[in-house]
Coordinates of C-alpha atoms in Angstrom, one line a residue:
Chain A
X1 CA 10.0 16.2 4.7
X2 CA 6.2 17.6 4.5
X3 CA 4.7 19.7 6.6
X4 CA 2.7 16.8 7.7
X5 CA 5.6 15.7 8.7
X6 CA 6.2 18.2 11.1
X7 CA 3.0 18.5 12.6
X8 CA 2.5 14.7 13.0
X9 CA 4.4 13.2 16.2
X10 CA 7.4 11.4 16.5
X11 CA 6.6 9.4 19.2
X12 CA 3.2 8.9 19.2
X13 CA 1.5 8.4 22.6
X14 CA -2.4 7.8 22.2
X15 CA -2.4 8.5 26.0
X16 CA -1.4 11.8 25.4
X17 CA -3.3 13.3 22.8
X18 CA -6.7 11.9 24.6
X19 CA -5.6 14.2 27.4
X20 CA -5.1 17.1 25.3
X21 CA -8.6 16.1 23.2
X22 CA -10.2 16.2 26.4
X23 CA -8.9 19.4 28.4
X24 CA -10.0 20.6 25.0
X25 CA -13.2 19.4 24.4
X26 CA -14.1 19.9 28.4
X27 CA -12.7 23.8 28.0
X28 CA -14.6 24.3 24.7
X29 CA -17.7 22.8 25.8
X30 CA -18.3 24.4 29.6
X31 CA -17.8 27.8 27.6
X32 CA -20.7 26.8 25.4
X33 CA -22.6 25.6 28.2
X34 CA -22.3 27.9 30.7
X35 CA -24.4 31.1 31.4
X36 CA -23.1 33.8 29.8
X37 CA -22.0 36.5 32.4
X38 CA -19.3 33.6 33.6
X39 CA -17.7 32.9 30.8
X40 CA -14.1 34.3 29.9
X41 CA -13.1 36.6 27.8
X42 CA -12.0 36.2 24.3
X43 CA -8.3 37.2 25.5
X44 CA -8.4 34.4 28.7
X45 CA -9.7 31.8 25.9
X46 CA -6.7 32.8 23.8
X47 CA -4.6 32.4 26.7
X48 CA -5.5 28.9 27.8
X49 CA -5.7 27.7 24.0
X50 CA -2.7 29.0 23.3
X51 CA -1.0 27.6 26.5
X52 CA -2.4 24.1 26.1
X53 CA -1.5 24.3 22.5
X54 CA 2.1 25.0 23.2
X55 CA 2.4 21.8 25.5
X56 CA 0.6 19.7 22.9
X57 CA 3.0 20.8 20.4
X58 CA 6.6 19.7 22.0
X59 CA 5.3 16.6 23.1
X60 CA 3.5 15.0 20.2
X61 CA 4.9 16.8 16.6
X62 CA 8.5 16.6 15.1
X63 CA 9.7 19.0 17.6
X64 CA 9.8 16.2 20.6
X65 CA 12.1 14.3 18.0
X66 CA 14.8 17.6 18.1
X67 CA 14.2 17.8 22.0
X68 CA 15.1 14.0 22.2
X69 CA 18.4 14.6 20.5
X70 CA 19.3 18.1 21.1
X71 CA 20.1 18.9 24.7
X72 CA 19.3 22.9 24.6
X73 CA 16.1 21.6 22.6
X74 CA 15.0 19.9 25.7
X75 CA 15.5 22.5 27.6
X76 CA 13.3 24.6 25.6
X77 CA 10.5 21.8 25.9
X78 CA 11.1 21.6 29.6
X79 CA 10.6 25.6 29.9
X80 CA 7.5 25.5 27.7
X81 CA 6.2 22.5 29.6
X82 CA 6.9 23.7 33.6
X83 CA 6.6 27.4 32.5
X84 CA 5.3 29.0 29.7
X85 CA 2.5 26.7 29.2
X86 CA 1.3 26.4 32.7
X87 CA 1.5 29.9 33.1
X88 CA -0.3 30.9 30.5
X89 CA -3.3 27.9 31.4
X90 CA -2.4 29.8 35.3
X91 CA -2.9 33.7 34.0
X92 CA -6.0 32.8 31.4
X93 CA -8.6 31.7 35.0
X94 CA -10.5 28.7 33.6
X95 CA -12.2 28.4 36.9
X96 CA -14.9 29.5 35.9
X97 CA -15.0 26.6 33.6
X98 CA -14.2 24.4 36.4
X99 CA -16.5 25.5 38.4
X100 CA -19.4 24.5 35.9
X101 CA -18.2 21.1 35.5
X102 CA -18.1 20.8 39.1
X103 CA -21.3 22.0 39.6
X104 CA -22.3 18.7 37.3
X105 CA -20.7 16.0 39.5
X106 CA -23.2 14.5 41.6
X107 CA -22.6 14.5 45.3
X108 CA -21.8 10.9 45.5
X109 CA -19.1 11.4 43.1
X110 CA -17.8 14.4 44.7
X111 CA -17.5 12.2 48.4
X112 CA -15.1 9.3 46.0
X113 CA -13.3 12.5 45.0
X114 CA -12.3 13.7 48.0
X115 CA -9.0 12.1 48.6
X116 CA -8.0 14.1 45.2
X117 CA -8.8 17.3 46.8
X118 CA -6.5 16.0 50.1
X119 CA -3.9 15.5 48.1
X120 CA -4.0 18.5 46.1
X121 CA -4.3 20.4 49.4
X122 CA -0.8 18.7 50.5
X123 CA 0.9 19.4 46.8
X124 CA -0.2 23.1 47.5
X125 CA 1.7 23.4 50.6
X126 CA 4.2 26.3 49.3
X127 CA 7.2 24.6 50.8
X128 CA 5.8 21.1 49.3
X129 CA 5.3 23.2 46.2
X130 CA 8.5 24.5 45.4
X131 CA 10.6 22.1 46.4
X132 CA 8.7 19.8 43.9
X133 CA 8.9 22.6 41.4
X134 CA 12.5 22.8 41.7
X135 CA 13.3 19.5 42.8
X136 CA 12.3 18.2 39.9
X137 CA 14.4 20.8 37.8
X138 CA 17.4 19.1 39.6
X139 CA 16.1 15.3 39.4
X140 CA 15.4 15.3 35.7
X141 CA 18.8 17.1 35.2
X142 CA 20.8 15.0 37.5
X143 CA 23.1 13.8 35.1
X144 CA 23.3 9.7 35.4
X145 CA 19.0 10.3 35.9
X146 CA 19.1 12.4 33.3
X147 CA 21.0 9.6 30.6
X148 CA 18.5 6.8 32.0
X149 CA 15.6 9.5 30.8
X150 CA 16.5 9.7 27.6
X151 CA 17.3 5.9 27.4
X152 CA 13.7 4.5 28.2
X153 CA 11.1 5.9 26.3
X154 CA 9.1 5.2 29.2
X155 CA 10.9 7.1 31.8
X156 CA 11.0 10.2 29.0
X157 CA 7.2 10.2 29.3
X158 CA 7.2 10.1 32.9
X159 CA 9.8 13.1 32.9
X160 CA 7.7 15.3 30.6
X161 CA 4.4 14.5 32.0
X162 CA 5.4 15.6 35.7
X163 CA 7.4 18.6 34.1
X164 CA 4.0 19.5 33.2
X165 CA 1.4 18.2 35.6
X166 CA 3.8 19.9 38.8
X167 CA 4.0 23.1 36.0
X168 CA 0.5 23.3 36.2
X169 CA 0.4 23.2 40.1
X170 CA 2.8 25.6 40.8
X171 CA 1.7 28.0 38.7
X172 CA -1.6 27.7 39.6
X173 CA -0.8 28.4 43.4
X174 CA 1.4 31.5 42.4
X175 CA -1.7 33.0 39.8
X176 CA -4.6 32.0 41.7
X177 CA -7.3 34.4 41.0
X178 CA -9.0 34.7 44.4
X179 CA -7.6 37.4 46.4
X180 CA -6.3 35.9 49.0
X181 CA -7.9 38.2 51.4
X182 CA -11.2 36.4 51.8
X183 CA -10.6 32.9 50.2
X184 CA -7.6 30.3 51.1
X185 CA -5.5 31.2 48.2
X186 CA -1.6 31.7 49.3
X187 CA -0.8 35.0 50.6
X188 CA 0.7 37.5 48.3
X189 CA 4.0 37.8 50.2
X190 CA 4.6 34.4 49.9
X191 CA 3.4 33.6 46.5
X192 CA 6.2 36.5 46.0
X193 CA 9.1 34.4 48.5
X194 CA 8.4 31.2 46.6
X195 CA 8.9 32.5 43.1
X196 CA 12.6 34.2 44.4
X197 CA 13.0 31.4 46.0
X198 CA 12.4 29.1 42.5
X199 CA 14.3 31.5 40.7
X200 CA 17.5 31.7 43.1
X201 CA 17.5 27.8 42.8
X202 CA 17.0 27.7 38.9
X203 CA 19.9 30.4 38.6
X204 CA 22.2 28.0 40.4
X205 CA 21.6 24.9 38.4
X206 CA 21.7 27.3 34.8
X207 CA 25.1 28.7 35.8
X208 CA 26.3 25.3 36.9
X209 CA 26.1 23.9 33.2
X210 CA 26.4 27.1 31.6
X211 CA 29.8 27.2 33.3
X212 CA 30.4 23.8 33.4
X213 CA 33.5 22.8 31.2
X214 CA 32.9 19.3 31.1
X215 CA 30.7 17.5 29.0
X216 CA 28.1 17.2 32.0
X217 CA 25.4 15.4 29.7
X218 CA 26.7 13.5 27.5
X219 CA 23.7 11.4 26.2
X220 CA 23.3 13.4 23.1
X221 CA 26.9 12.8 22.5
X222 CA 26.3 8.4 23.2
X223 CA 22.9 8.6 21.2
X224 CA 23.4 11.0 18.1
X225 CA 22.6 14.4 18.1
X226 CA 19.6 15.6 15.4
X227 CA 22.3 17.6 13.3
X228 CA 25.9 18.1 13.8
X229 CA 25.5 20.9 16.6
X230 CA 29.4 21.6 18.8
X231 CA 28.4 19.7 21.7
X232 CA 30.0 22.3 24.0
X233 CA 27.5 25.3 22.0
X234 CA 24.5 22.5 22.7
X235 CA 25.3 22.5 26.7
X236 CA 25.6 26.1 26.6
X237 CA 22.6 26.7 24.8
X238 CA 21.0 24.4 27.2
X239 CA 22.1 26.2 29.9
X240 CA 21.4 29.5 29.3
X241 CA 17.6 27.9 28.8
X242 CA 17.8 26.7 32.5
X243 CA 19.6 30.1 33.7
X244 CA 18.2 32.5 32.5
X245 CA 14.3 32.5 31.1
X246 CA 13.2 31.1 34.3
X247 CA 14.3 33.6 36.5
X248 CA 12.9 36.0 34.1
X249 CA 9.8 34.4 35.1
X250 CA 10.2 34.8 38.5
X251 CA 10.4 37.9 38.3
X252 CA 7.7 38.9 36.3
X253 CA 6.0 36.5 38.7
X254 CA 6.8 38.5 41.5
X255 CA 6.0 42.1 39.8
X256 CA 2.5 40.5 38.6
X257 CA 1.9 39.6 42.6
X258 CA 3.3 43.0 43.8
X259 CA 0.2 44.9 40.8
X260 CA -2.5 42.5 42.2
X261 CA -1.2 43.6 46.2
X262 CA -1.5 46.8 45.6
X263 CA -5.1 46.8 43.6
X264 CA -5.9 45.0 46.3
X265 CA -4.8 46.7 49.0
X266 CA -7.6 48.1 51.1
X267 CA -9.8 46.6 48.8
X268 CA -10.9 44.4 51.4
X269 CA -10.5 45.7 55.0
X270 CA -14.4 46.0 55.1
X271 CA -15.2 43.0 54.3
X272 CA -12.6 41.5 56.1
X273 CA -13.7 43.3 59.5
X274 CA -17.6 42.8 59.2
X275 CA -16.2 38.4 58.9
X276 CA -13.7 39.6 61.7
X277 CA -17.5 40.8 63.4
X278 CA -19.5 37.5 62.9
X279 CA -17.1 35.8 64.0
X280 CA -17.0 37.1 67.2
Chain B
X1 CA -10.4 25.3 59.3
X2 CA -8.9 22.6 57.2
X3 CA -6.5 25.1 55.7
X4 CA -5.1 25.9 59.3
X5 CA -5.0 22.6 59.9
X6 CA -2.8 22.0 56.3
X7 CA -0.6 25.1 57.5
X8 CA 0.0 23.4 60.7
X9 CA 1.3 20.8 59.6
X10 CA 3.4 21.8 56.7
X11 CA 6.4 21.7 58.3
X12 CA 6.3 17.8 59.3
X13 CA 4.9 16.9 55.9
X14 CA 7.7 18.8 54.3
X15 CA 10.3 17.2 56.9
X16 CA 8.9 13.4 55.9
X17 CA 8.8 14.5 52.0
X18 CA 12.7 15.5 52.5
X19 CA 13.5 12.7 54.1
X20 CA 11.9 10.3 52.0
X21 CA 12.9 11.7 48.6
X22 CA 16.6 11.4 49.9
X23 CA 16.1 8.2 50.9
X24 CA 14.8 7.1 47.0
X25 CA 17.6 9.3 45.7
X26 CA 20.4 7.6 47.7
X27 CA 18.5 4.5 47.0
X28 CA 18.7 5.3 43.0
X29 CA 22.4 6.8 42.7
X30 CA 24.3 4.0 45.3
X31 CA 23.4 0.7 44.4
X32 CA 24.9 -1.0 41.6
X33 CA 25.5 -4.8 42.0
X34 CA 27.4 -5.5 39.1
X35 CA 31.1 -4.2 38.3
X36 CA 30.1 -3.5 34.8
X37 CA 32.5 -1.1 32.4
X38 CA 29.8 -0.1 30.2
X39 CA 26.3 1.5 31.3
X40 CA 23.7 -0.4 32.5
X41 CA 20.7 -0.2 30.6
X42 CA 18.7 -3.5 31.5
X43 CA 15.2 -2.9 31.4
X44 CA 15.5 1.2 30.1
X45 CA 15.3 -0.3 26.5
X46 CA 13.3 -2.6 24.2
X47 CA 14.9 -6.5 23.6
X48 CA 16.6 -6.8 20.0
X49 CA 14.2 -6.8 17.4
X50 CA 14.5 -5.9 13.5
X51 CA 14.1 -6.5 10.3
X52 CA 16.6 -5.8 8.1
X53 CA 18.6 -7.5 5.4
X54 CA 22.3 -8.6 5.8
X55 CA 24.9 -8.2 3.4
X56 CA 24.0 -11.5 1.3
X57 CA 21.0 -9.8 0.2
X58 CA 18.7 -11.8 2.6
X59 CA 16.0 -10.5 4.8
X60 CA 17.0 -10.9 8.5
X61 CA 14.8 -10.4 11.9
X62 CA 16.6 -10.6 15.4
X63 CA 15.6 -13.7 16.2
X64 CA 18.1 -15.2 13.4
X65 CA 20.7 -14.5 15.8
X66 CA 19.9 -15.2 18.8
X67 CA 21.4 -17.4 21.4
X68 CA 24.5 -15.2 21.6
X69 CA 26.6 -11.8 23.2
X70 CA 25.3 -9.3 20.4
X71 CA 26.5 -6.0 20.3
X72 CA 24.6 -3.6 17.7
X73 CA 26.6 -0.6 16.1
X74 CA 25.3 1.8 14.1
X75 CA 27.4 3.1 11.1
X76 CA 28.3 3.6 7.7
X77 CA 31.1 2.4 6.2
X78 CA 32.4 5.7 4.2
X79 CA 32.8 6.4 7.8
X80 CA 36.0 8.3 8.2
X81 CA 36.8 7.6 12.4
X82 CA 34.1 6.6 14.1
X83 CA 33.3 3.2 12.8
X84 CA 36.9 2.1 12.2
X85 CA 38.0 2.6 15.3
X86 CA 35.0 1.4 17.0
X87 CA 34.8 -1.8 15.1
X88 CA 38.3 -2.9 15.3
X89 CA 38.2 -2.5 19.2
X90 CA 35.3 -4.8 19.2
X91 CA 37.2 -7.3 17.2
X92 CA 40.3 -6.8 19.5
X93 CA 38.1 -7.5 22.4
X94 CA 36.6 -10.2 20.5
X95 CA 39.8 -12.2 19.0
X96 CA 41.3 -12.1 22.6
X97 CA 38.7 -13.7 24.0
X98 CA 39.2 -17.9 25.0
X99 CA 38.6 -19.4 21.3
X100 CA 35.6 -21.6 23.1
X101 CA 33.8 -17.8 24.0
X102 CA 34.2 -16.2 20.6
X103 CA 31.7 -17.9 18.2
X104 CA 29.5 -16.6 21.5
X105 CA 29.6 -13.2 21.0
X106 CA 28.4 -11.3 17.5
X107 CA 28.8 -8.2 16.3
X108 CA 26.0 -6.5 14.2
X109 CA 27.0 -3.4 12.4
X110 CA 24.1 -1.6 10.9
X111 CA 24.5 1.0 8.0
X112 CA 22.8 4.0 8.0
X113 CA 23.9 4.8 4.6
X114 CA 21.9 2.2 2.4
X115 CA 22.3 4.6 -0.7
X116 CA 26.0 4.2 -0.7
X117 CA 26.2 0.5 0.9
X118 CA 25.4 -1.9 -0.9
X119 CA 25.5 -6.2 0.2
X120 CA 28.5 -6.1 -1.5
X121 CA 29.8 -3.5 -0.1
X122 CA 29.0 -4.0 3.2
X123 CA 30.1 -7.5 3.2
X124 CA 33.5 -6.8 1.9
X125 CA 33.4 -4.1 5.0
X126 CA 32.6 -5.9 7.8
X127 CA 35.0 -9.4 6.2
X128 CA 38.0 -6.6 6.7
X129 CA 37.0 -6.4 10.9
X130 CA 37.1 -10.1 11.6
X131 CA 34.7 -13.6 11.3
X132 CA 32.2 -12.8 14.0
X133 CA 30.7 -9.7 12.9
X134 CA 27.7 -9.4 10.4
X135 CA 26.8 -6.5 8.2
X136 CA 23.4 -5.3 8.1
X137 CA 21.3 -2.8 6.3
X138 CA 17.8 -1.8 5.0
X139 CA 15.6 1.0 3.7
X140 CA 15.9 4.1 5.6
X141 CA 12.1 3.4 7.3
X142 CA 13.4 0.6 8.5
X143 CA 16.7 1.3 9.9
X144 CA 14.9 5.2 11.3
X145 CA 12.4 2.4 13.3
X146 CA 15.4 0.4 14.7
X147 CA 17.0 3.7 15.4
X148 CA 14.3 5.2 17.2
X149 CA 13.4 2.0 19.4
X150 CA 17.5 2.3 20.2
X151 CA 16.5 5.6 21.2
X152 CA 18.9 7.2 18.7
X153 CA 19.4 9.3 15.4
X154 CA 21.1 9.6 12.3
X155 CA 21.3 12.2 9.6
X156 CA 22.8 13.4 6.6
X157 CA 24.9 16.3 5.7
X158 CA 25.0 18.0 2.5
X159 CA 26.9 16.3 -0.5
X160 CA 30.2 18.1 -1.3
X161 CA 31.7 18.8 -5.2
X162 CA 32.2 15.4 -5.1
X163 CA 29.5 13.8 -3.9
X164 CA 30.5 12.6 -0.7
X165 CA 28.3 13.3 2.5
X166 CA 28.9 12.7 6.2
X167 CA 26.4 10.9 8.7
X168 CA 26.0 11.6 11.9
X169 CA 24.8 8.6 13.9
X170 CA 25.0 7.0 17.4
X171 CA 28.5 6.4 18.8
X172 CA 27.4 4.0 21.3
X173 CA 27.4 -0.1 21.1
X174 CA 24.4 -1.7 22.3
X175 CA 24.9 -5.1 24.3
X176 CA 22.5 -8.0 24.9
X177 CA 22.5 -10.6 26.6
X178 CA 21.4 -14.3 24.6
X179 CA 18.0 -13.6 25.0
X180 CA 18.2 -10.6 23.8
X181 CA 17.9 -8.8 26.7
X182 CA 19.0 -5.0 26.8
X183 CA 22.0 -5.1 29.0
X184 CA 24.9 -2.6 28.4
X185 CA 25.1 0.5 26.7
X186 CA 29.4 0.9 25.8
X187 CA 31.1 4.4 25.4
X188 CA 33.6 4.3 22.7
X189 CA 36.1 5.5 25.0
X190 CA 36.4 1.7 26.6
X191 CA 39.4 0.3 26.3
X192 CA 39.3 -3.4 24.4
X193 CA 40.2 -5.0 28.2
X194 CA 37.0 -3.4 29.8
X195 CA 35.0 -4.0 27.1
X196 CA 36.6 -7.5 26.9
X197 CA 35.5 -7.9 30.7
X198 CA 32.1 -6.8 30.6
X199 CA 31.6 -9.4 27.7
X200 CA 32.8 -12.5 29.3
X201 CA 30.7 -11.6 32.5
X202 CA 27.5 -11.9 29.8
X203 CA 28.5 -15.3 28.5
X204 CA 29.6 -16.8 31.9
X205 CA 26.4 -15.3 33.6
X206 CA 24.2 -17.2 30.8
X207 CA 25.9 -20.2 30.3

């Protein structure tokens, strides 16, 4: 096989790449755009490239054909699609980008949109939040779900696109910039109890199939696996992938959160008490 | 303001989210009608389609089939286990079926080897596993296409001194119905009885 090969996708979804192409081409043209003293750094840039690029990567080149029949495969694509990649889009800010192409919608638009920013406001509920974060963790991996998903192409798109799309929330609620202090961004102490929470629940369902000694998905085993892997080696792979990197993230989460608190700390109290003032 | 207003009311949004996403899931895992051995699989997967060439050398596409049970195998026929095994359980099931019901059901075994399997080959194969079974083959872009819409793999291992190779393919037989339908995905594991079962339900259901 070519490189091209490799870098071309198995499963080709035009759907897809126009998403990517136009996160993208949005990103890269808002930082032309905008005024100068907003724009990101080269580092944030990196970031968000790189974490887009990452999610583009195991869903449309030759690896989504190794995470179709390789079960610790998919887990890798799962943890780059509901962590790594949302994280890194979540730590790299691209509001200020967002915030220039919202500037451009005209008011009339912006009333249609509305219901959007409802529903986005329920999603960010942090109980709604993690228990769609980890919920989903459990749907897609409940077994007899988890054989239909990789049965019907269409259902395996569904599965990866909301692996992503809820990455992307969740993340976003636990990295928001704005200090919470003085805009509606979650609390710090509860951005900090969702992610142990999200990790406590992660670290159940990774030690379940890491100790499970029954073939618990046995899909790979119906359909073919991409090379002849031990399928008990593939479901332990898998589960250490489910086990252990995401609590890892939790808890780099959580010591991320704790740095911001204390920079923060203090930081505020003035401001705080002269809103506390006009209030009153 | 709105955000207090959100906060208020997380806990009954939560509470109806819970509810209903226990209600779909009970919804998802307790309800099968039929009393089917194999797996399911009606409307996961693509109807039967391809376009391969059977072991007379002639080109075939799925609709020079139709009209009967077929049950799509993927193999090879330097296959050591797998294939045997599978293949005579399908004709066991097959040949104990009611003679009227079993010039209604067809077996198509595909090779994944067309290096090594030749037409003749393949027909001298599949003759050794019984009258209703047809032997089919292609180039490998062909048979990777049907593969993929099947949502499955195969691959090769390294030749040894002598020149043999394994391939690793799907161990699963694909059922549908006369139109061609997706209907059953079989484990190997079925005994000829269950699988024997689950066919005569798809030729009484259709007839």
């Amino acid at each position: 096989m070519s490189l091209l090969d490799y870098l071309l996708p198995y499963d080709f979804s035009p759907l897809t790449i126009l998403s990517y192409m136009l996160v993208m081409g949005f990103y890269g043209v808002g930082l032309i755009r905008m005024p100068e003293q907003d724009r990101p750094g080269s580092l944030r840039i990196f970031a968000f490239t790189l974490g887009v690029l990452i999610c583009y990567a195991v869903m449309q080149t030759r690896f989504d054909y190794y995470a179709q029949y390789m079960f610790f495969v998919h887990r890798g694509q799962h943890l780059i699609l509901h962590h790594i990649g949302p994280i890194l889009i979540a730590l790299s800010n691209p509001l200020p980008v967002m915030r220039f192409w919202f500037a451009k919608i005209s008011p009339g638009w912006r009333h249609t949109l509305r219901p959007l920013g409802w529903v986005y406001n329920v999603l960010q509920q942090p109980f709604i939040a993690l228990f769609l974060f980890v919920g989903l963790i459990y749907f897609w991996l409940w077994p007899s779900i988890h054989f239909d998903a990789m049965l019907s192409r269409d259902l395996y798109w569904v599965m990866n696109w909301s692996m992503l799309l809820d990455g992307l929330l969740f993340w976003w609620l636990i990295f928001d910039p704005r200090p919470p202090a003085i805009t509606s961004s979650l609390g710090y102490g509860r951005r900090m109890l969702v992610l142990a929470a999200a990790g406590v629940l992660q670290m159940f369902l990774g030690a379940w199939i890491v100790f499970s000694r029954d073939m618990v998905y046995d899909v790979y085993e119906v359909c073919g696996r991409a090379w002849p892997l031990d399928p008990e080696v593939d479901q332990l792979l898998g589960g250490m992938l489910t086990y252990i990197p995401p609590a890892m993230m939790s808890i780099l989460g959580i010591l991320l959160m704790l740095r911001r608190a204390m920079h923060q700390d203090g930081k505020y109290t003035n401001q705080s008490k002269q809103l506390e003032e006009t209030a009153s | 303001m709105r955000t207090r207003f959100w906060r208020q009311r997380t806990n009954i949004i939560s509470a109806t989210l819970t509810l209903i996403a226990s209600l779909l899931l009970t919804g998802c895992f307790g309800n099968d009608e039929e009393d089917w051995n194999g797996k399911n699989i009606s409307g996961l997967m693509p109807e039967l389609e391809f376009d391969l060439i059977n072991s007379q050398g002639k080109s075939v596409s799925g609709d020079d089939y139709s009209g009967r049970v077929r049950m799509l195998f993927f193999g090879f026929t330097s296959c050591p286990d797998v294939c045997p095994t599978a293949l005579q359980k399908l004709n066991q099931a097959t040949s104990g079926l009611d003679p009227a019901l079993q010039d209604e059901v067809l077996t198509l075994f595909v090779s994944v080897d067309p290096k090594r399997d030749t037409p003749e080959r393949l027909a001298k194969y599949v003759d050794f596993f019984g009258d209703n079974i047809v032997g089919l083959t292609g180039k490998e872009p062909q048979l990777r296409e049907l593969a993929k819409r099947y949502r499955t793999t195969f691959g090769y291992d390294e030749p040894a001194a002598d020149g043999n190779y394994a391939v690793s393919h799907s161990s699963a037989i694909y059922v549908f119905d006369r139109e061609g339908n997706p209907r059953l995905l079989m484990r190997p594991d079925l005994s000829r009885e269950e699988i024997r079962h689950d066919l005569v339900a798809l030729i009484q259901e259709d007839a």
